[in-house]
PDB file of C-alpha atoms in Angstrom:
ATOM      1  CA  MET A   1       0.000   0.002   0.000  1.00 32.00           C
ATOM      2  CA  ASP A   2       1.062   3.537  -0.701  1.00 33.00           C
ATOM      3  CA  ASP A   3       2.840   5.140   2.296  1.00 30.00           C
ATOM      4  CA  ASP A   4       1.105   8.322   1.786  1.00 29.00           C
ATOM      5  CA  VAL A   5      -2.293   6.801   2.338  1.00 30.00           C
ATOM      6  CA  THR A   6      -3.658   7.675   5.709  1.00 30.00           C
ATOM      7  CA  LEU A   7      -7.084   6.802   7.248  1.00 32.00           C
ATOM      8  CA  PRO A   8      -8.583   9.305   9.711  1.00 38.00           C
ATOM      9  CA  PRO A   9      -9.621   8.168  13.151  1.00 47.00           C
ATOM     10  CA  HIS A  10     -12.821  10.103  13.061  1.00 57.00           C
ATOM     11  CA  PRO A  11     -15.975   9.391  10.948  1.00 65.00           C
ATOM     12  CA  PRO A  12     -15.462  11.193   7.561  1.00 57.00           C
ATOM     13  CA  THR A  13     -17.231  14.548   7.196  1.00 58.00           C
ATOM     14  CA  THR A  14     -17.666  17.206   4.638  1.00 57.00           C
ATOM     15  CA  PRO A  15     -14.944  19.895   4.556  1.00 51.00           C
ATOM     16  CA  THR A  16     -16.922  22.073   6.918  1.00 56.00           C
ATOM     17  CA  GLY A  17     -17.499  19.278   9.396  1.00 59.00           C
ATOM     18  CA  GLU A  18     -21.065  18.148   8.652  1.00 58.00           C
ATOM     19  CA  PRO A  19     -21.620  14.364   8.803  1.00 60.00           C
ATOM     20  CA  ALA A  20     -21.366  12.536   5.579  1.00 58.00           C
ATOM     21  CA  PRO A  21     -23.501   9.438   5.790  1.00 53.00           C
ATOM     22  CA  ALA A  22     -23.553   6.907   3.000  1.00 47.00           C
ATOM     23  CA  PRO A  23     -26.506   6.958   0.559  1.00 46.00           C
ATOM     24  CA  GLY A  24     -29.524   5.073   1.754  1.00 48.00           C
ATOM     25  CA  ALA A  25     -28.381   4.996   5.358  1.00 49.00           C
ATOM     26  CA  GLY A  26     -31.419   6.771   6.853  1.00 48.00           C
ATOM     27  CA  THR A  27     -32.856   5.513  10.063  1.00 44.00           C
ATOM     28  CA  THR A  28     -36.076   7.541   9.970  1.00 52.00           C
ATOM     29  CA  HIS A  29     -38.082   4.479  11.132  1.00 82.00           C
ATOM     30  CA  ASP A  30     -36.418   4.843  14.524  1.00 89.00           C
ATOM     31  CA  PRO A  31     -38.317   7.143  16.779  1.00 91.00           C
ATOM     32  CA  HIS A  32     -35.300   7.953  18.792  1.00 94.00           C
ATOM     33  CA  VAL A  33     -33.440   9.580  15.882  1.00 93.00           C
ATOM     34  CA  VAL A  34     -33.314  13.313  15.978  1.00 93.00           C
ATOM     35  CA  ALA A  35     -33.001  14.433  12.362  1.00 90.00           C
ATOM     36  CA  SER A  36     -29.966  16.827  11.820  1.00 91.00           C
ATOM     37  CA  ASP A  37     -28.003  17.840   8.793  1.00 89.00           C
ATOM     38  CA  VAL A  38     -25.169  19.107  10.995  1.00 91.00           C
ATOM     39  CA  LEU A  39     -24.740  16.607  13.818  1.00 93.00           C
ATOM     40  CA  ALA A  40     -24.294  12.907  13.305  1.00 91.00           C
ATOM     41  CA  ASN A  41     -25.859  10.134  15.278  1.00 94.00           C
ATOM     42  CA  LEU A  42     -28.125  12.396  17.207  1.00 95.00           C
ATOM     43  CA  ARG A  43     -30.633  10.528  19.323  1.00 96.00           C
ATOM     44  CA  ASP A  44     -33.112  11.218  22.182  1.00 97.00           C
ATOM     45  CA  VAL A  45     -32.600   8.786  24.989  1.00 97.00           C
ATOM     46  CA  GLY A  46     -36.254   9.239  26.049  1.00 97.00           C
ATOM     47  CA  GLY A  47     -39.286   7.336  24.805  1.00 96.00           C
ATOM     48  CA  ARG A  48     -38.346   3.762  26.077  1.00 96.00           C
ATOM     49  CA  ARG A  49     -40.685   1.979  28.359  1.00 96.00           C
ATOM     50  CA  THR A  50     -39.444   1.102  31.940  1.00 97.00           C
ATOM     51  CA  ALA A  51     -40.067  -2.346  33.532  1.00 95.00           C
ATOM     52  CA  ASP A  52     -42.813  -0.892  35.645  1.00 94.00           C
ATOM     53  CA  GLY A  53     -44.684   0.550  32.698  1.00 95.00           C
ATOM     54  CA  ARG A  54     -43.559   4.159  32.806  1.00 96.00           C
ATOM     55  CA  THR A  55     -41.772   6.089  30.037  1.00 97.00           C
ATOM     56  CA  VAL A  56     -38.337   7.660  30.000  1.00 98.00           C
ATOM     57  CA  ARG A  57     -38.808  11.293  29.380  1.00 97.00           C
ATOM     58  CA  ARG A  58     -37.943  12.827  26.029  1.00 97.00           C
ATOM     59  CA  GLY A  59     -35.850  15.915  25.836  1.00 97.00           C
ATOM     60  CA  VAL A  60     -33.869  15.322  28.994  1.00 98.00           C
ATOM     61  CA  ALA A  61     -30.813  13.424  27.767  1.00 98.00           C
ATOM     62  CA  LEU A  62     -29.580  13.360  24.161  1.00 98.00           C
ATOM     63  CA  ARG A  63     -26.645  11.520  22.644  1.00 98.00           C
ATOM     64  CA  SER A  64     -24.485  12.124  19.510  1.00 96.00           C
ATOM     65  CA  ALA A  65     -21.297  11.868  17.733  1.00 94.00           C
ATOM     66  CA  GLU A  66     -18.682  14.584  18.176  1.00 93.00           C
ATOM     67  CA  LEU A  67     -19.842  18.218  17.606  1.00 95.00           C
ATOM     68  CA  ARG A  68     -17.465  19.104  14.650  1.00 91.00           C
ATOM     69  CA  ALA A  69     -19.587  21.252  12.302  1.00 92.00           C
ATOM     70  CA  GLN A  70     -19.384  24.944  12.663  1.00 93.00           C
ATOM     71  CA  ALA A  71     -23.072  25.128  11.640  1.00 93.00           C
ATOM     72  CA  ILE A  72     -24.037  23.563  14.998  1.00 95.00           C
ATOM     73  CA  ALA A  73     -23.703  26.914  16.661  1.00 95.00           C
ATOM     74  CA  ALA A  74     -26.445  28.483  14.705  1.00 93.00           C
ATOM     75  CA  ASP A  75     -28.530  25.600  13.492  1.00 93.00           C
ATOM     76  CA  PRO A  76     -32.250  26.120  14.232  1.00 93.00           C
ATOM     77  CA  ALA A  77     -33.005  22.453  14.618  1.00 91.00           C
ATOM     78  CA  ILE A  78     -30.240  22.075  17.202  1.00 95.00           C
ATOM     79  CA  ALA A  79     -31.332  25.263  19.004  1.00 95.00           C
ATOM     80  CA  ALA A  80     -34.889  23.963  19.237  1.00 96.00           C
ATOM     81  CA  LEU A  81     -33.620  21.172  21.419  1.00 97.00           C
ATOM     82  CA  GLY A  82     -32.722  23.733  24.112  1.00 97.00           C
ATOM     83  CA  VAL A  83     -29.490  22.042  25.113  1.00 98.00           C
ATOM     84  CA  ARG A  84     -27.936  23.716  28.156  1.00 98.00           C
ATOM     85  CA  THR A  85     -25.034  21.452  28.822  1.00 98.00           C
ATOM     86  CA  VAL A  86     -22.832  19.421  26.502  1.00 98.00           C
ATOM     87  CA  VAL A  87     -20.848  16.659  28.271  1.00 98.00           C
ATOM     88  CA  ASP A  88     -17.751  15.702  26.174  1.00 98.00           C
ATOM     89  CA  LEU A  89     -16.572  12.177  26.976  1.00 96.00           C
ATOM     90  CA  ARG A  90     -13.480  12.281  24.758  1.00 93.00           C
ATOM     91  CA  THR A  91      -9.828  12.374  25.608  1.00 90.00           C
ATOM     92  CA  ALA A  92      -7.829  15.583  25.727  1.00 89.00           C
ATOM     93  CA  ALA A  93      -6.125  14.658  22.488  1.00 86.00           C
ATOM     94  CA  GLU A  94      -9.429  14.128  20.776  1.00 88.00           C
ATOM     95  CA  ARG A  95     -10.782  17.434  21.996  1.00 91.00           C
ATOM     96  CA  ALA A  96      -7.673  19.308  20.835  1.00 90.00           C
ATOM     97  CA  ALA A  97      -7.926  17.687  17.431  1.00 86.00           C
ATOM     98  CA  ALA A  98     -11.680  18.539  17.075  1.00 89.00           C
ATOM     99  CA  PRO A  99     -12.967  20.978  19.623  1.00 94.00           C
ATOM    100  CA  ASP A 100     -16.642  21.042  20.363  1.00 95.00           C
ATOM    101  CA  VAL A 101     -18.832  23.524  18.494  1.00 96.00           C
ATOM    102  CA  LEU A 102     -21.394  24.267  21.097  1.00 97.00           C
ATOM    103  CA  PRO A 103     -25.023  24.909  20.439  1.00 96.00           C
ATOM    104  CA  ALA A 104     -26.203  28.469  21.167  1.00 92.00           C
ATOM    105  CA  GLY A 105     -26.729  28.898  24.948  1.00 93.00           C
ATOM    106  CA  ALA A 106     -25.012  25.661  25.922  1.00 97.00           C
ATOM    107  CA  ARG A 107     -21.905  25.278  28.151  1.00 97.00           C
ATOM    108  CA  GLY A 108     -19.315  22.569  27.756  1.00 97.00           C
ATOM    109  CA  VAL A 109     -18.208  20.092  30.346  1.00 98.00           C
ATOM    110  CA  HIS A 110     -15.265  17.733  29.966  1.00 96.00           C
ATOM    111  CA  ALA A 111     -15.585  14.215  31.370  1.00 96.00           C
ATOM    112  CA  ASP A 112     -12.712  12.162  29.986  1.00 93.00           C
ATOM    113  CA  VAL A 113     -13.717   8.574  30.703  1.00 94.00           C
ATOM    114  CA  LEU A 114     -10.600   6.999  29.140  1.00 88.00           C
ATOM    115  CA  THR A 115      -7.798   8.999  30.753  1.00 74.00           C
ATOM    116  CA  GLN A 116      -6.159   5.823  31.995  1.00 51.00           C
ATOM    117  CA  ASP A 117      -6.224   4.131  28.553  1.00 52.00           C
ATOM    118  CA  PRO A 118      -5.811   6.966  25.978  1.00 46.00           C
ATOM    119  CA  GLN A 119      -4.890   4.473  23.223  1.00 52.00           C
ATOM    120  CA  ALA A 120      -8.013   2.384  23.632  1.00 56.00           C
ATOM    121  CA  PRO A 121      -9.581   1.700  20.270  1.00 54.00           C
ATOM    122  CA  ALA A 122     -12.898   3.183  21.420  1.00 52.00           C
ATOM    123  CA  ALA A 123     -11.007   6.480  21.947  1.00 44.00           C
ATOM    124  CA  ASP A 124      -8.919   7.068  18.857  1.00 46.00           C
ATOM    125  CA  LEU A 125      -7.755   4.909  15.996  1.00 52.00           C
ATOM    126  CA  THR A 126      -4.850   7.247  15.207  1.00 46.00           C
ATOM    127  CA  GLU A 127      -2.104   4.801  16.164  1.00 46.00           C
ATOM    128  CA  VAL A 128      -3.381   1.839  14.237  1.00 45.00           C
ATOM    129  CA  MET A 129      -4.377   3.926  11.254  1.00 50.00           C
ATOM    130  CA  ALA A 130      -1.419   6.194  11.000  1.00 48.00           C
ATOM    131  CA  HIS A 131       0.535   3.637   8.834  1.00 53.00           C
ATOM    132  CA  PRO A 132      -1.953   1.817   6.678  1.00 54.00           C
ATOM    133  CA  GLN A 133       0.739  -0.191   4.990  1.00 56.00           C
ATOM    134  CA  ARG A 134       1.229  -1.932   8.357  1.00 64.00           C
ATOM    135  CA  LEU A 135      -2.419  -1.881   9.471  1.00 66.00           C
ATOM    136  CA  GLU A 136      -3.292  -5.477   8.807  1.00 64.00           C
ATOM    137  CA  GLN A 137      -0.360  -6.695  10.736  1.00 67.00           C
ATOM    138  CA  ALA A 138      -1.155  -4.322  13.586  1.00 67.00           C
ATOM    139  CA  LEU A 139      -4.802  -5.368  13.686  1.00 67.00           C
ATOM    140  CA  ALA A 140      -3.914  -9.103  13.629  1.00 67.00           C
ATOM    141  CA  ALA A 141      -1.701  -8.525  16.724  1.00 69.00           C
ATOM    142  CA  LEU A 142      -4.287  -6.350  18.368  1.00 71.00           C
ATOM    143  CA  ASP A 143      -7.246  -8.740  18.128  1.00 82.00           C
ATOM    144  CA  PRO A 144      -9.688  -5.907  17.691  1.00 84.00           C
ATOM    145  CA  ALA A 145     -12.706  -7.578  19.215  1.00 89.00           C
ATOM    146  CA  ALA A 146     -10.826  -8.666  22.263  1.00 89.00           C
ATOM    147  CA  ARG A 147      -9.350  -5.228  22.679  1.00 87.00           C
ATOM    148  CA  MET A 148     -12.795  -3.676  22.528  1.00 91.00           C
ATOM    149  CA  ARG A 149     -14.003  -6.071  25.274  1.00 94.00           C
ATOM    150  CA  GLU A 150     -11.104  -4.953  27.442  1.00 92.00           C
ATOM    151  CA  THR A 151     -11.982  -1.363  26.785  1.00 92.00           C
ATOM    152  CA  TYR A 152     -15.606  -2.009  27.812  1.00 95.00           C
ATOM    153  CA  VAL A 153     -14.371  -3.364  31.182  1.00 95.00           C
ATOM    154  CA  ASP A 154     -12.306  -0.221  31.613  1.00 94.00           C
ATOM    155  CA  LEU A 155     -15.376   1.806  30.871  1.00 96.00           C
ATOM    156  CA  VAL A 156     -17.193   0.170  33.729  1.00 97.00           C
ATOM    157  CA  VAL A 157     -14.530  -0.175  36.410  1.00 96.00           C
ATOM    158  CA  GLY A 158     -11.807   2.402  35.560  1.00 94.00           C
ATOM    159  CA  ASP A 159     -11.365   5.267  37.985  1.00 94.00           C
ATOM    160  CA  ALA A 160     -11.534   7.877  35.246  1.00 94.00           C
ATOM    161  CA  ALA A 161     -14.557   6.222  33.714  1.00 96.00           C
ATOM    162  CA  ARG A 162     -16.476   6.123  36.954  1.00 97.00           C
ATOM    163  CA  ALA A 163     -15.656   9.734  37.741  1.00 97.00           C
ATOM    164  CA  GLY A 164     -16.862  10.712  34.221  1.00 97.00           C
ATOM    165  CA  TRP A 165     -20.056   8.893  34.510  1.00 98.00           C
ATOM    166  CA  ALA A 166     -20.802  10.460  37.871  1.00 98.00           C
ATOM    167  CA  THR A 167     -20.170  13.872  36.275  1.00 98.00           C
ATOM    168  CA  LEU A 168     -22.633  13.135  33.454  1.00 98.00           C
ATOM    169  CA  LEU A 169     -25.302  11.749  35.747  1.00 98.00           C
ATOM    170  CA  ARG A 170     -25.046  14.670  38.152  1.00 98.00           C
ATOM    171  CA  HIS A 171     -25.677  17.062  35.203  1.00 98.00           C
ATOM    172  CA  VAL A 172     -28.646  15.008  34.027  1.00 98.00           C
ATOM    173  CA  LEU A 173     -30.280  15.066  37.477  1.00 97.00           C
ATOM    174  CA  ASP A 174     -29.778  18.822  37.872  1.00 97.00           C
ATOM    175  CA  PRO A 175     -32.776  20.713  36.542  1.00 95.00           C
ATOM    176  CA  ALA A 176     -30.626  23.787  35.950  1.00 96.00           C
ATOM    177  CA  ALA A 177     -28.268  21.826  33.616  1.00 97.00           C
ATOM    178  CA  GLY A 178     -30.718  20.195  31.249  1.00 92.00           C
ATOM    179  CA  PRO A 179     -31.352  19.257  28.610  1.00 98.00           C
ATOM    180  CA  VAL A 180     -27.963  17.469  28.448  1.00 98.00           C
ATOM    181  CA  LEU A 181     -26.272  16.382  25.266  1.00 98.00           C
ATOM    182  CA  TYR A 182     -23.445  13.930  25.731  1.00 98.00           C
ATOM    183  CA  HIS A 183     -21.057  12.503  23.174  1.00 97.00           C
ATOM    184  CA  CYS A 184     -17.715  10.856  22.350  1.00 94.00           C
ATOM    185  CA  THR A 185     -16.315  10.543  18.771  1.00 91.00           C
ATOM    186  CA  ALA A 186     -18.825   8.410  16.805  1.00 91.00           C
ATOM    187  CA  GLY A 187     -21.364   8.217  19.583  1.00 94.00           C
ATOM    188  CA  LYS A 188     -21.176   4.379  19.896  1.00 95.00           C
ATOM    189  CA  ASP A 189     -18.916   3.019  22.716  1.00 95.00           C
ATOM    190  CA  ARG A 190     -18.420   5.613  25.484  1.00 96.00           C
ATOM    191  CA  THR A 191     -21.744   7.241  24.528  1.00 97.00           C
ATOM    192  CA  GLY A 192     -23.268   3.745  24.352  1.00 97.00           C
ATOM    193  CA  TRP A 193     -22.300   2.746  27.878  1.00 98.00           C
ATOM    194  CA  ALA A 194     -23.343   6.246  29.225  1.00 98.00           C
ATOM    195  CA  THR A 195     -26.727   5.596  27.679  1.00 98.00           C
ATOM    196  CA  THR A 196     -26.917   2.040  29.125  1.00 98.00           C
ATOM    197  CA  VAL A 197     -26.320   3.463  32.579  1.00 98.00           C
ATOM    198  CA  LEU A 198     -28.947   6.139  32.192  1.00 98.00           C
ATOM    199  CA  LEU A 199     -31.536   3.619  30.953  1.00 98.00           C
ATOM    200  CA  LEU A 200     -30.759   1.101  33.677  1.00 98.00           C
ATOM    201  CA  ALA A 201     -30.985   3.906  36.294  1.00 98.00           C
ATOM    202  CA  ALA A 202     -34.395   4.790  34.887  1.00 98.00           C
ATOM    203  CA  GLY A 203     -35.597   1.219  35.150  1.00 97.00           C
ATOM    204  CA  VAL A 204     -35.541   0.086  31.499  1.00 98.00           C
ATOM    205  CA  ASP A 205     -35.074  -3.625  31.195  1.00 97.00           C
ATOM    206  CA  LEU A 206     -32.201  -5.349  29.491  1.00 97.00           C
ATOM    207  CA  ASP A 207     -34.069  -5.867  26.254  1.00 97.00           C
ATOM    208  CA  GLY A 208     -34.692  -2.100  25.958  1.00 97.00           C
ATOM    209  CA  VAL A 209     -31.144  -1.331  26.990  1.00 98.00           C
ATOM    210  CA  ARG A 210     -29.706  -3.683  24.347  1.00 98.00           C
ATOM    211  CA  ALA A 211     -32.120  -2.349  21.695  1.00 97.00           C
ATOM    212  CA  GLU A 212     -30.833   1.234  22.227  1.00 97.00           C
ATOM    213  CA  TYR A 213     -27.225   0.225  22.407  1.00 98.00           C
ATOM    214  CA  LEU A 214     -27.436  -1.676  19.005  1.00 97.00           C
ATOM    215  CA  ALA A 215     -29.725   0.840  17.336  1.00 96.00           C
ATOM    216  CA  VAL A 216     -26.781   3.060  16.301  1.00 94.00           C
ATOM    217  CA  ASN A 217     -25.162   0.491  14.131  1.00 93.00           C
ATOM    218  CA  PRO A 218     -26.882   1.416  10.817  1.00 92.00           C
ATOM    219  CA  THR A 219     -25.750   5.101  11.321  1.00 91.00           C
ATOM    220  CA  VAL A 220     -22.279   4.202  12.566  1.00 89.00           C
ATOM    221  CA  ARG A 221     -21.724   1.779   9.627  1.00 88.00           C
ATOM    222  CA  ALA A 222     -22.738   4.550   7.201  1.00 87.00           C
ATOM    223  CA  MET A 223     -20.553   7.039   8.968  1.00 86.00           C
ATOM    224  CA  TYR A 224     -17.527   4.828   8.577  1.00 85.00           C
ATOM    225  CA  GLY A 225     -18.407   3.528   5.085  1.00 84.00           C
ATOM    226  CA  PRO A 226     -16.123   5.975   3.304  1.00 81.00           C
ATOM    227  CA  LEU A 227     -13.215   5.041   5.648  1.00 78.00           C
ATOM    228  CA  LEU A 228     -13.682   1.324   4.842  1.00 80.00           C
ATOM    229  CA  HIS A 229     -13.796   2.041   1.134  1.00 79.00           C
ATOM    230  CA  ARG A 230     -10.555   3.962   1.472  1.00 77.00           C
ATOM    231  CA  PHE A 231      -8.978   1.133   3.230  1.00 74.00           C
ATOM    232  CA  ALA A 232     -10.109  -1.414   0.609  1.00 78.00           C
ATOM    233  CA  ASP A 233      -8.881   0.867  -2.159  1.00 76.00           C
ATOM    234  CA  ALA A 234      -5.494   0.918  -0.435  1.00 72.00           C
ATOM    235  CA  GLY A 235      -5.411  -2.884  -0.592  1.00 73.00           C
ATOM    236  CA  GLY A 236      -6.575  -3.710   2.941  1.00 73.00           C
ATOM    237  CA  ASP A 237      -9.310  -6.026   4.142  1.00 78.00           C
ATOM    238  CA  PRO A 238     -12.082  -3.914   5.537  1.00 79.00           C
ATOM    239  CA  ALA A 239     -13.339  -6.830   7.705  1.00 83.00           C
ATOM    240  CA  LEU A 240     -10.309  -6.344   9.948  1.00 81.00           C
ATOM    241  CA  LEU A 241     -11.473  -2.850  10.893  1.00 83.00           C
ATOM    242  CA  VAL A 242     -15.185  -3.705  11.498  1.00 87.00           C
ATOM    243  CA  PRO A 243     -14.800  -4.856  15.144  1.00 89.00           C
ATOM    244  CA  LEU A 244     -13.550  -1.345  15.973  1.00 87.00           C
ATOM    245  CA  LEU A 245     -16.155   0.462  13.947  1.00 88.00           C
ATOM    246  CA  GLU A 246     -19.469  -1.006  15.179  1.00 91.00           C
ATOM    247  CA  VAL A 247     -21.109  -1.975  18.419  1.00 95.00           C
ATOM    248  CA  ARG A 248     -21.731  -5.549  19.245  1.00 96.00           C
ATOM    249  CA  ALA A 249     -23.858  -7.342  21.797  1.00 97.00           C
ATOM    250  CA  GLU A 250     -20.774  -9.103  23.177  1.00 97.00           C
ATOM    251  CA  TYR A 251     -19.158  -5.743  24.020  1.00 97.00           C
ATOM    252  CA  LEU A 252     -22.222  -4.654  26.029  1.00 98.00           C
ATOM    253  CA  ASP A 253     -22.558  -8.028  27.696  1.00 98.00           C
ATOM    254  CA  THR A 254     -18.888  -7.732  28.732  1.00 98.00           C
ATOM    255  CA  ALA A 255     -19.612  -4.398  30.358  1.00 98.00           C
ATOM    256  CA  LEU A 256     -22.800  -5.658  32.113  1.00 98.00           C
ATOM    257  CA  ASP A 257     -20.898  -8.782  33.447  1.00 98.00           C
ATOM    258  CA  ALA A 258     -18.163  -6.398  34.757  1.00 98.00           C
ATOM    259  CA  MET A 259     -20.723  -4.241  36.506  1.00 98.00           C
ATOM    260  CA  ALA A 260     -22.433  -7.228  38.046  1.00 98.00           C
ATOM    261  CA  ASP A 261     -19.128  -8.899  39.132  1.00 97.00           C
ATOM    262  CA  ARG A 262     -17.660  -5.736  40.720  1.00 97.00           C
ATOM    263  CA  PHE A 263     -20.787  -3.941  42.043  1.00 98.00           C
ATOM    264  CA  GLY A 264     -23.535  -6.544  42.245  1.00 97.00           C
ATOM    265  CA  SER A 265     -26.429  -4.520  40.762  1.00 97.00           C
ATOM    266  CA  VAL A 266     -27.314  -1.279  39.029  1.00 97.00           C
ATOM    267  CA  ASP A 267     -27.951   0.432  42.433  1.00 97.00           C
ATOM    268  CA  GLY A 268     -24.564  -0.842  43.611  1.00 98.00           C
ATOM    269  CA  TYR A 269     -22.907   0.633  40.539  1.00 98.00           C
ATOM    270  CA  LEU A 270     -24.592   3.944  40.865  1.00 98.00           C
ATOM    271  CA  THR A 271     -23.800   4.271  44.603  1.00 98.00           C
ATOM    272  CA  HIS A 272     -20.570   2.322  45.264  1.00 97.00           C
ATOM    273  CA  GLY A 273     -19.232   2.524  41.750  1.00 97.00           C
ATOM    274  CA  LEU A 274     -19.997   6.050  40.769  1.00 98.00           C
ATOM    275  CA  GLY A 275     -20.311   7.501  44.276  1.00 98.00           C
ATOM    276  CA  LEU A 276     -23.813   8.916  43.857  1.00 98.00           C
ATOM    277  CA  ALA A 277     -25.708   9.466  47.179  1.00 98.00           C
ATOM    278  CA  ASP A 278     -29.021   7.813  47.675  1.00 97.00           C
ATOM    279  CA  ASP A 279     -30.898  11.212  47.195  1.00 97.00           C
ATOM    280  CA  GLU A 280     -28.959  11.717  43.922  1.00 98.00           C
ATOM    281  CA  VAL A 281     -30.089   8.378  42.625  1.00 98.00           C
ATOM    282  CA  THR A 282     -33.636   9.240  43.508  1.00 97.00           C
ATOM    283  CA  ALA A 283     -33.281  12.649  41.781  1.00 97.00           C
ATOM    284  CA  LEU A 284     -31.842  11.023  38.675  1.00 98.00           C
ATOM    285  CA  ARG A 285     -34.711   8.658  38.322  1.00 97.00           C
ATOM    286  CA  ALA A 286     -37.145  11.508  38.921  1.00 97.00           C
ATOM    287  CA  ALA A 287     -35.425  13.529  36.158  1.00 97.00           C
ATOM    288  CA  LEU A 288     -35.509  10.602  33.696  1.00 98.00           C
ATOM    289  CA  VAL A 289     -38.945   9.008  34.234  1.00 96.00           C
ATOM    290  CA  ASP A 290     -42.460  10.419  33.799  1.00 81.00           C
TER     291      ASP A 290
END
């Protein structure tokens, strides 16, 4: 492969930063999708049913990919969401490479959940993609799926991760801070676990949690489609990259098992794992559920 060929770690975008999904990748059938021409993978966490028959409130917590497009600052559709707080779950290096463009009226909060593992594949693919001519060898040595499972354990039990999730949850439960939009890079792994924690805290059952976690795959695959095509054009096997560029049930199950093994239950994770007080857990559920 040509030494000059490089593959970006971020989902491809237009020159001005708008998401560039592949043709035919729409997910308009999904009621949690918030249509946006300037912000990729934007979803409302609300709308799912809890195990006791209630409904997670819409417009309280939203998730997305990174906020790269300059148009986000003045986009009327984004402004209509009324976002007051944007919680950025990315590493310092990711933020430096692509600083958040905040919606009008919103303030930014940094909650780096992978400080202890800045080279985790969920954080940034720069290292493995910097030299495509050696990428296949690097991926074979990495065992991408196994590495992703390790990262998901870190997202549950790592000190930085637990501190970051506590920061996010405390903003969601604070009436003055919401609505809250949180994101990582593609909005799939760190954002996916954050959403899992919120839905579990709200009382959504595991089927609903898994449905939301896996629902981003059509969008994520479309976002990364151009990258995979570039890798194939450079002579690589795109299948080697796929474990890094999608969410899988095995990743989520690894995280759920880690939570159960270390903390015993969702309540144990929220209190002993994330350090929330009992009244904060109660306030979080009240904020999330009708």
